[in-house]
Amino acid sequence: MDDRSNKSNSSEMLERMSLDELKNLRKKLDRAIASYETRKRQQALSALEQAARDHGFRLSELMSDRQSGKSKSRAGDAGPDAAPAYVNPENPEQTWSGRGRRPRWVNDALEAGRTLDDLAA
C-alpha cells in the first residue's frame, strides 16, 4: 500500500470517529509523545553522565559546581516548591502546581476543549 493511500485511509478513519473517540485518541497521542520525550531526555542524560565519567567526574559534581556560583536566595523561594499537578502535553517541561495564576498554556488548552483532568500529571 502506498503512502497516499495510507494517508487517505487514516483521514477517512478520523472522519468517522466520534468526538469522544477523537479526544481519547488525542490523550493517547499526548501520552505517547510525552513518553517519547521522556525516553529521549533519559538517553541524553545517560550520554551526559557517560561523558562526565570519561573526564573523571560525576555529572552531579559538575552540576553542583555550576549551581554554586548562583545566588540561592531569590524572591519567592521562601518555601518548598509545590509538586506539579498539571503538565503541558506539548511540552512536558512546563508544569503547574495548581496554585496561583494559571499559566498561558493551561488557559490555551482549556480554550481548545481540554479539561484539567486531561492535563493532570
Coordinates of C-alpha atoms in Angstrom, one line a residue, residues 58-97:
R58 CA 30.3 12.5 38.2
L59 CA 27.6 14.6 36.5
S60 CA 26.2 15.7 39.9
E61 CA 29.7 17.1 40.7
L62 CA 29.7 19.2 37.6
M63 CA 26.2 20.4 38.1
S64 CA 26.7 21.4 41.7
D65 CA 29.8 23.3 40.7
R66 CA 27.8 25.2 38.1
Q67 CA 25.0 25.9 40.5
S68 CA 27.2 27.0 43.4
G69 CA 28.1 30.2 41.5
K70 CA 24.4 31.2 41.5
S71 CA 22.6 33.0 44.3
K72 CA 20.4 30.5 46.0
S73 CA 18.0 33.0 47.6
R74 CA 15.6 34.7 45.3
A75 CA 12.3 36.4 45.9
G76 CA 9.6 33.8 46.0
D77 CA 11.9 30.9 47.1
A78 CA 10.9 31.2 50.7
G79 CA 9.2 27.8 50.8
P80 CA 9.5 24.4 49.1
D81 CA 8.2 24.2 45.6
A82 CA 4.8 22.5 45.2
A83 CA 4.8 19.3 43.2
P84 CA 3.5 19.7 39.6
A85 CA -0.2 18.7 39.4
Y86 CA -0.5 19.5 35.7
V87 CA 1.8 19.0 32.7
N88 CA 1.7 20.6 29.3
P89 CA 1.3 17.7 26.9
E90 CA 3.0 19.6 24.1
N91 CA 6.0 20.5 26.4
P92 CA 6.3 18.2 29.5
E93 CA 8.9 20.6 30.9
Q94 CA 6.1 23.1 31.5
T95 CA 4.2 22.2 34.7
W96 CA 1.8 23.9 37.1
S97 CA 1.2 23.1 40.7

